[in-house]
Amino acid sequence: MTVTVRDAAGQPVDAATLEIQALMAHPGMAPVIEPAQGQGHGVYAAHLQFTMAGDWDVLVTGRLPDGRRVRQRAAHLSVHAAD
Ligand SMILES: [Cu+2]
């Protein structure tokens, strides 16, 4: 999964420290959390391995280079098991 971070002027933001978290809505379900590696040009990438089929909310969390915290919903996915 990749996310792109831009500032208010639309310029890419590098050097953030980000994690991608995938969560399911039901109780007792551990989130999948992976650090996102900067690729340059504001792009960050993480490899997520979903632990069950179903509906997942994907959040981006962490800190921007200026110290501000990030917590933003990035996607809602319906995950199906491969045949
Ligand atoms: Cu689940």
PDB file of C-alpha atoms and ligand atoms in Angstrom:
ATOM      1  CA  MET A   1       0.000   0.000   0.000  1.00  0.00           C
ATOM      2  CA  THR A   2       1.266   3.498  -0.732  1.00  0.00           C
ATOM      3  CA  VAL A   3       0.159   6.873   0.606  1.00  0.00           C
ATOM      4  CA  THR A   4       1.212  10.314  -0.565  1.00  0.00           C
ATOM      5  CA  VAL A   5       1.615  13.176   1.924  1.00  0.00           C
ATOM      6  CA  ARG A   6       1.211  16.747   0.713  1.00  0.00           C
ATOM      7  CA  ASP A   7       1.180  20.038   2.584  1.00  0.00           C
ATOM      8  CA  ALA A   8      -1.574  22.655   2.332  1.00  0.00           C
ATOM      9  CA  ALA A   9       0.085  24.060  -0.795  1.00  0.00           C
ATOM     10  CA  GLY A  10       0.115  20.651  -2.446  1.00  0.00           C
ATOM     11  CA  GLN A  11       3.861  20.126  -2.106  1.00  0.00           C
ATOM     12  CA  PRO A  12       5.049  16.595  -1.232  1.00  0.00           C
ATOM     13  CA  VAL A  13       6.233  16.091   2.361  1.00  0.00           C
ATOM     14  CA  ASP A  14       9.197  13.771   2.920  1.00  0.00           C
ATOM     15  CA  ALA A  15      10.890  12.792   6.204  1.00  0.00           C
ATOM     16  CA  ALA A  16       7.655  12.047   8.037  1.00  0.00           C
ATOM     17  CA  THR A  17       7.577   9.060  10.399  1.00  0.00           C
ATOM     18  CA  LEU A  18       4.454   7.108   9.497  1.00  0.00           C
ATOM     19  CA  GLU A  19       2.755   3.839  10.200  1.00  0.00           C
ATOM     20  CA  ILE A  20      -0.106   2.292   8.338  1.00  0.00           C
ATOM     21  CA  GLN A  21      -2.649   0.627  10.602  1.00  0.00           C
ATOM     22  CA  ALA A  22      -5.424  -1.654   9.425  1.00  0.00           C
ATOM     23  CA  LEU A  23      -8.264  -2.301  11.855  1.00  0.00           C
ATOM     24  CA  MET A  24     -11.400  -4.382  11.909  1.00  0.00           C
ATOM     25  CA  ALA A  25     -14.506  -3.197  13.697  1.00  0.00           C
ATOM     26  CA  HIS A  26     -15.163  -6.218  15.866  1.00  0.00           C
ATOM     27  CA  PRO A  27     -13.796  -6.643  19.415  1.00  0.00           C
ATOM     28  CA  GLY A  28     -10.713  -8.685  20.196  1.00  0.00           C
ATOM     29  CA  MET A  29      -9.222  -8.254  16.731  1.00  0.00           C
ATOM     30  CA  ALA A  30      -5.564  -7.226  16.692  1.00  0.00           C
ATOM     31  CA  PRO A  31      -4.700  -4.434  14.265  1.00  0.00           C
ATOM     32  CA  VAL A  32      -2.136  -4.910  11.527  1.00  0.00           C
ATOM     33  CA  ILE A  33       0.508  -2.182  11.942  1.00  0.00           C
ATOM     34  CA  GLU A  34       3.452  -1.635   9.632  1.00  0.00           C
ATOM     35  CA  PRO A  35       5.959   1.205   9.378  1.00  0.00           C
ATOM     36  CA  ALA A  36       5.726   3.062   6.080  1.00  0.00           C
ATOM     37  CA  GLN A  37       9.035   3.624   4.295  1.00  0.00           C
ATOM     38  CA  GLY A  38       9.627   6.910   2.516  1.00  0.00           C
ATOM     39  CA  GLN A  39      10.104   6.537  -1.235  1.00  0.00           C
ATOM     40  CA  GLY A  40      10.658  10.225  -2.007  1.00  0.00           C
ATOM     41  CA  HIS A  41       8.278  12.744  -3.582  1.00  0.00           C
ATOM     42  CA  GLY A  42       5.993  12.437  -0.522  1.00  0.00           C
ATOM     43  CA  VAL A  43       5.275   8.757  -1.151  1.00  0.00           C
ATOM     44  CA  TYR A  44       5.397   6.210   1.692  1.00  0.00           C
ATOM     45  CA  ALA A  45       4.986   2.470   1.240  1.00  0.00           C
ATOM     46  CA  ALA A  46       4.161  -0.427   3.555  1.00  0.00           C
ATOM     47  CA  HIS A  47       3.472  -4.087   2.939  1.00  0.00           C
ATOM     48  CA  LEU A  48       0.343  -5.164   4.808  1.00  0.00           C
ATOM     49  CA  GLN A  49      -0.643  -8.763   5.388  1.00  0.00           C
ATOM     50  CA  PHE A  50      -4.293  -8.951   6.358  1.00  0.00           C
ATOM     51  CA  THR A  51      -4.994 -11.606   8.964  1.00  0.00           C
ATOM     52  CA  MET A  52      -8.583 -12.354   7.964  1.00  0.00           C
ATOM     53  CA  ALA A  53     -11.068 -11.647   5.213  1.00  0.00           C
ATOM     54  CA  GLY A  54     -13.633  -8.912   5.753  1.00  0.00           C
ATOM     55  CA  ASP A  55     -13.915  -5.164   6.162  1.00  0.00           C
ATOM     56  CA  TRP A  56     -10.836  -3.220   7.210  1.00  0.00           C
ATOM     57  CA  ASP A  57     -10.328   0.455   7.918  1.00  0.00           C
ATOM     58  CA  VAL A  58      -6.882   1.726   6.996  1.00  0.00           C
ATOM     59  CA  LEU A  59      -5.396   4.626   8.974  1.00  0.00           C
ATOM     60  CA  VAL A  60      -2.164   6.561   8.545  1.00  0.00           C
ATOM     61  CA  THR A  61      -0.611   7.615  11.844  1.00  0.00           C
ATOM     62  CA  GLY A  62       2.672   9.210  12.880  1.00  0.00           C
ATOM     63  CA  ARG A  63       4.460  12.546  12.855  1.00  0.00           C
ATOM     64  CA  LEU A  64       5.293  15.079  10.211  1.00  0.00           C
ATOM     65  CA  PRO A  65       8.836  16.534  10.010  1.00  0.00           C
ATOM     66  CA  ASP A  66       7.618  19.626  11.927  1.00  0.00           C
ATOM     67  CA  GLY A  67       6.429  17.433  14.802  1.00  0.00           C
ATOM     68  CA  ARG A  68       2.718  17.592  14.127  1.00  0.00           C
ATOM     69  CA  ARG A  69       0.857  14.338  14.673  1.00  0.00           C
ATOM     70  CA  VAL A  70      -1.007  12.595  11.885  1.00  0.00           C
ATOM     71  CA  ARG A  71      -3.986  10.324  12.298  1.00  0.00           C
ATOM     72  CA  GLN A  72      -6.074  10.074   9.184  1.00  0.00           C
ATOM     73  CA  ARG A  73      -8.377   7.492   7.726  1.00  0.00           C
ATOM     74  CA  ALA A  74      -6.979   6.527   4.339  1.00  0.00           C
ATOM     75  CA  ALA A  75      -9.183   3.747   2.984  1.00  0.00           C
ATOM     76  CA  HIS A  76     -11.866   1.196   3.657  1.00  0.00           C
ATOM     77  CA  LEU A  77     -11.146  -2.184   2.150  1.00  0.00           C
ATOM     78  CA  SER A  78     -13.207  -5.303   1.671  1.00  0.00           C
ATOM     79  CA  VAL A  79     -10.628  -8.088   1.801  1.00  0.00           C
ATOM     80  CA  HIS A  80     -11.310 -11.483   0.232  1.00  0.00           C
ATOM     81  CA  ALA A  81      -9.256 -14.637   0.661  1.00  0.00           C
ATOM     82  CA  ALA A  82      -7.339 -15.749  -2.416  1.00  0.00           C
ATOM     83  CA  ASP A  83      -8.450 -19.012  -4.027  1.00  0.00           C
TER      84      ASP A  83
HETATM   85 CU    CU B   1     -11.567  -9.709  12.102  1.00  0.00          CU
END
